[in-house]
Amino acid sequence: MAFTRAEKGLMVMAPHPKVKNARNSAGGLLHDAIKSAIQLQQHFNETLQQWRNGTWPVNYTTERPASATLSLRQYTAARWRDKLVIRRSAPGFFDGAPDEKRTRISYGIHLHTILARITYRDDVAASLEKMVFEGLITEQEKGEVFGQLQQLLEHPIVGPWFEPGWEVRTEVPILLPGGEENRIDRLLLKGRQAVVIDFKTGSPAKADQRQVVAYMDVLRQMNFSEVKGYLLYISTGEVVPVPPGRPKVSRQRDASQLGLDF
């Protein structure tokens, strides 16, 4: 085995066999192989009883050059107060019931994470186990997150979003008019139908609907004829259908149209 593992060189020392053509030991077998093979005999020194082929490489040491020093003639600097903004309070940290509120926010984030990961309802168990393995949640939190997730999936509007029948895309990058890039949390596709779903962990705001309307407009420009949009507020389970904005349907697609990165 050792003869097949050498990379740069191999040195073998073995006792000279007492009996000619002896093969009952590794040394005897090696000696007999050298003596009986013409190609090996030419490298064998009878006087020294030494077989040698090739040259042993010599390692030369080189002196490392002294590290050159670099002197800075100019050093650009600026006042850190002009470049750094410091917030002296954490939003929500000093509220009346901080522990309860932070726990609620934490579970909302966990739910948002798993909703963005699963394709269908059957993926829930495996996704929760993966989150535990990644250290995102504990075994104790897994049961709580599973219970809250089941409540969301029992919602008559939310449940069908996670049933087979749709082509599902999650965390879809989208380029909005004006060059802003964002991500659709969940996009359902079927033929020329499209359903945009945005998950929110905070309180409802007018900007939430404007964001979904912008997504819907881009999908219409991509020739999806039936486009719907929804907001799901995870902390309350509230589902808000988003009314469409002004339709912007293109009859033909051209190179200037916006697109989604799947």
Coordinates of C-alpha atoms in Angstrom, one line a residue:
M1 CA 0.0 0.0 0.0
A2 CA 2.9 2.4 0.8
F3 CA 4.3 2.1 -2.7
T4 CA 1.0 3.7 -4.1
R5 CA 0.9 6.7 -1.8
A6 CA 4.3 8.4 -2.4
E7 CA 4.0 11.9 -3.9
K8 CA 7.6 13.3 -4.1
G9 CA 9.8 10.3 -3.3
L10 CA 9.9 6.9 -1.6
M11 CA 12.7 5.4 0.6
V12 CA 12.5 1.7 1.4
M13 CA 14.9 -0.2 3.6
A14 CA 14.6 -4.0 3.8
P15 CA 16.9 -6.9 4.9
H16 CA 18.8 -8.8 2.2
P17 CA 17.2 -12.2 1.7
K18 CA 19.2 -15.1 3.0
V19 CA 17.8 -17.5 0.3
K20 CA 17.9 -16.7 -3.4
N21 CA 14.5 -16.1 -4.9
A22 CA 12.9 -15.9 -1.5
R23 CA 9.4 -14.5 -1.6
N24 CA 8.2 -15.2 1.9
S25 CA 8.8 -11.6 3.1
A26 CA 8.2 -8.1 1.8
G27 CA 12.0 -7.6 1.5
G28 CA 12.5 -10.9 -0.4
L29 CA 9.6 -10.2 -2.7
L30 CA 11.0 -6.7 -3.5
H31 CA 14.6 -8.0 -4.1
D32 CA 13.3 -10.8 -6.4
A33 CA 11.2 -8.3 -8.4
I34 CA 14.3 -6.1 -9.0
K35 CA 16.5 -9.0 -10.0
S36 CA 14.0 -10.6 -12.3
A37 CA 12.8 -7.5 -14.2
I38 CA 15.2 -6.1 -16.9
Q39 CA 13.8 -2.6 -16.6
L40 CA 14.5 -2.6 -12.8
Q41 CA 17.9 -4.2 -13.0
Q42 CA 19.5 -1.3 -14.8
H43 CA 18.9 0.9 -11.8
F44 CA 20.3 -1.6 -9.3
N45 CA 23.8 -1.3 -7.8
E46 CA 25.1 -4.7 -6.9
T47 CA 28.0 -3.4 -4.8
L48 CA 25.8 -1.2 -2.6
Q49 CA 22.8 -3.5 -3.0
Q50 CA 20.8 -0.4 -3.7
W51 CA 18.1 0.4 -6.3
R52 CA 17.8 4.0 -7.2
N53 CA 15.9 5.9 -9.9
G54 CA 15.5 9.7 -10.2
T55 CA 17.1 12.4 -8.1
W56 CA 16.0 13.5 -4.7
P57 CA 14.9 17.2 -4.8
V58 CA 17.0 19.6 -2.7
N59 CA 15.1 22.2 -0.7
Y60 CA 16.7 25.6 -1.1
T61 CA 15.9 28.2 1.5
T62 CA 15.4 31.7 0.2
E63 CA 15.7 34.8 2.3
R64 CA 12.6 36.8 2.6
P65 CA 13.0 40.4 1.5
A66 CA 12.7 42.9 4.3
S67 CA 9.2 44.3 4.4
A68 CA 9.1 47.7 2.8
T69 CA 7.4 50.5 4.7
L70 CA 4.9 52.8 3.1
S71 CA 4.7 56.3 4.3
L72 CA 1.3 58.0 3.8
R73 CA 1.8 61.6 2.6
Q74 CA -2.0 62.2 2.7
Y75 CA -4.6 60.8 5.0
T76 CA -8.2 61.6 4.2
A77 CA -10.2 62.2 7.3
A78 CA -13.6 63.7 8.3
R79 CA -15.6 64.4 11.4
W80 CA -17.4 61.1 12.4
R81 CA -20.4 63.2 13.6
D82 CA -20.9 64.2 9.9
K83 CA -21.1 60.6 8.7
L84 CA -22.6 58.7 11.6
V85 CA -26.1 59.0 13.0
I86 CA -26.7 57.8 16.5
R87 CA -30.1 56.9 17.8
R88 CA -30.4 57.4 21.5
S89 CA -33.4 55.2 22.0
A90 CA -34.6 51.9 20.6
P91 CA -38.1 52.0 19.3
G92 CA -40.4 49.9 21.5
F93 CA -37.7 48.8 23.9
F94 CA -38.9 51.0 26.8
D95 CA -42.6 50.5 26.3
G96 CA -44.9 49.6 29.2
A97 CA -44.6 45.8 28.8
P98 CA -41.2 45.3 27.0
D99 CA -40.8 41.6 27.5
E100 CA -44.3 40.7 26.2
K101 CA -44.0 43.1 23.3
R102 CA -40.5 41.8 22.3
T103 CA -41.7 38.2 22.5
R104 CA -44.6 39.1 20.2
I105 CA -42.3 40.8 17.7
S106 CA -39.9 37.8 17.9
Y107 CA -42.6 35.3 17.1
G108 CA -43.9 37.5 14.3
I109 CA -40.4 37.5 12.8
H110 CA -40.2 33.7 13.1
L111 CA -43.6 33.3 11.4
H112 CA -42.5 35.6 8.6
T113 CA -39.4 33.5 8.1
I114 CA -41.2 30.2 7.8
L115 CA -43.9 31.6 5.6
A116 CA -41.2 32.9 3.2
R117 CA -39.6 29.4 3.2
I118 CA -42.4 27.0 2.7
T119 CA -44.0 26.3 -0.7
Y120 CA -47.0 24.2 0.5
R121 CA -48.6 23.3 3.8
D122 CA -46.8 19.9 3.8
D123 CA -43.4 21.8 4.1
V124 CA -44.2 23.2 7.6
A125 CA -42.7 20.4 9.7
A126 CA -39.5 20.1 7.8
S127 CA -39.0 23.9 7.8
L128 CA -39.5 24.2 11.5
E129 CA -37.0 21.4 12.1
K130 CA -34.5 23.3 9.9
M131 CA -35.0 26.5 11.8
V132 CA -34.3 24.7 15.1
F133 CA -31.1 23.2 13.5
E134 CA -30.0 26.6 12.4
G135 CA -30.5 28.0 15.9
L136 CA -33.3 30.4 14.8
I137 CA -35.8 29.0 17.3
T138 CA -35.6 26.6 20.2
E139 CA -37.5 23.3 20.6
Q140 CA -39.9 25.1 23.0
E141 CA -40.5 27.9 20.6
K142 CA -41.1 25.4 17.7
G143 CA -44.4 24.3 19.3
E144 CA -45.6 27.9 19.8
V145 CA -44.7 28.9 16.2
F146 CA -46.3 25.8 14.8
G147 CA -49.6 26.6 16.7
Q148 CA -49.7 30.2 15.5
L149 CA -48.9 29.1 12.0
Q150 CA -51.7 26.5 12.0
Q151 CA -54.1 29.3 13.0
L152 CA -53.0 31.4 10.0
L153 CA -53.3 28.4 7.6
E154 CA -56.9 27.8 8.8
H155 CA -57.9 31.2 7.5
P156 CA -60.2 30.8 4.5
I157 CA -58.2 33.2 2.4
V158 CA -54.7 32.3 3.6
G159 CA -55.1 28.5 3.5
P160 CA -55.5 28.1 -0.3
W161 CA -52.2 30.1 -0.8
F162 CA -50.4 27.1 0.5
E163 CA -52.3 24.3 -1.3
P164 CA -50.9 22.6 -4.5
G165 CA -52.2 24.0 -7.8
W166 CA -50.2 27.2 -7.9
E167 CA -46.6 27.7 -9.1
V168 CA -45.1 29.3 -6.0
R169 CA -42.2 31.7 -5.9
T170 CA -40.9 33.1 -2.6
E171 CA -38.7 36.1 -1.9
V172 CA -38.9 37.2 -5.6
P173 CA -36.6 40.1 -6.6
I174 CA -38.5 42.8 -8.5
L175 CA -37.4 46.0 -10.1
L176 CA -39.8 48.8 -9.7
P177 CA -40.2 51.9 -12.0
G178 CA -37.6 54.4 -10.9
G179 CA -34.9 51.7 -10.4
E180 CA -35.9 50.6 -6.8
E181 CA -35.3 46.9 -6.2
N182 CA -37.5 45.1 -3.7
R183 CA -38.8 41.5 -3.0
I184 CA -42.2 40.0 -3.2
D185 CA -42.7 37.7 -0.1
R186 CA -44.9 35.2 -2.0
L187 CA -46.0 35.1 -5.6
L188 CA -48.6 32.6 -6.9
L189 CA -48.8 32.0 -10.7
K190 CA -51.2 30.0 -12.8
G191 CA -51.4 30.7 -16.5
R192 CA -52.0 34.5 -16.8
Q193 CA -53.2 34.7 -13.2
A194 CA -50.9 36.2 -10.5
V195 CA -51.4 36.7 -6.8
V196 CA -49.1 38.9 -4.8
I197 CA -48.8 38.4 -1.1
D198 CA -46.9 40.6 1.3
F199 CA -46.3 39.5 4.9
K200 CA -46.1 42.3 7.5
T201 CA -45.0 41.9 11.1
G202 CA -45.9 45.5 12.2
S203 CA -49.0 47.6 12.3
P204 CA -51.0 48.5 9.2
A205 CA -49.8 51.5 7.2
K206 CA -50.9 53.2 4.0
A207 CA -47.4 52.6 2.5
D208 CA -48.1 48.8 2.7
Q209 CA -50.8 49.0 0.1
R210 CA -48.9 51.3 -2.1
Q211 CA -46.1 48.8 -2.1
V212 CA -48.3 45.9 -3.2
V213 CA -50.0 48.1 -5.9
A214 CA -46.6 48.8 -7.3
Y215 CA -45.9 45.0 -7.5
M216 CA -49.3 44.4 -9.2
D217 CA -48.6 47.1 -11.8
V218 CA -45.3 45.5 -12.8
L219 CA -47.0 42.1 -13.2
R220 CA -49.7 43.7 -15.4
Q221 CA -46.9 45.1 -17.6
M222 CA -45.7 41.5 -17.9
N223 CA -49.0 40.5 -19.5
F224 CA -50.6 38.9 -16.4
S225 CA -54.3 39.7 -17.1
E226 CA -55.7 38.8 -13.7
V227 CA -53.6 40.2 -10.8
K228 CA -54.6 40.2 -7.2
G229 CA -52.8 41.5 -4.1
Y230 CA -53.1 40.8 -0.4
L231 CA -51.5 42.0 2.8
L232 CA -51.2 39.5 5.7
Y233 CA -50.5 41.1 9.1
I234 CA -49.0 38.2 10.9
S235 CA -49.4 39.5 14.5
T236 CA -53.2 39.8 14.2
G237 CA -53.9 37.4 11.3
E238 CA -55.7 40.2 9.5
V239 CA -55.9 39.7 5.7
V240 CA -56.3 42.9 3.6
P241 CA -57.2 42.6 -0.1
V242 CA -55.4 45.3 -2.0
P243 CA -57.5 47.1 -4.7
P244 CA -55.7 47.4 -8.0
G245 CA -54.3 50.7 -9.2
R246 CA -54.7 52.0 -12.7
P247 CA -54.4 49.0 -15.1
K248 CA -51.2 49.0 -17.2
V249 CA -51.5 46.1 -19.6
S250 CA -49.1 45.8 -22.5
R251 CA -50.3 44.0 -25.6
Q252 CA -46.7 43.1 -26.6
R253 CA -43.7 42.5 -24.5
D254 CA -40.5 44.5 -25.5
A255 CA -37.0 44.8 -24.1
S256 CA -37.8 47.9 -22.1
Q257 CA -40.4 46.2 -19.9
L258 CA -39.7 45.5 -16.3
G259 CA -39.2 41.9 -15.1
L260 CA -39.0 39.5 -12.2
D261 CA -35.9 37.6 -11.4
F262 CA -36.9 33.9 -10.8

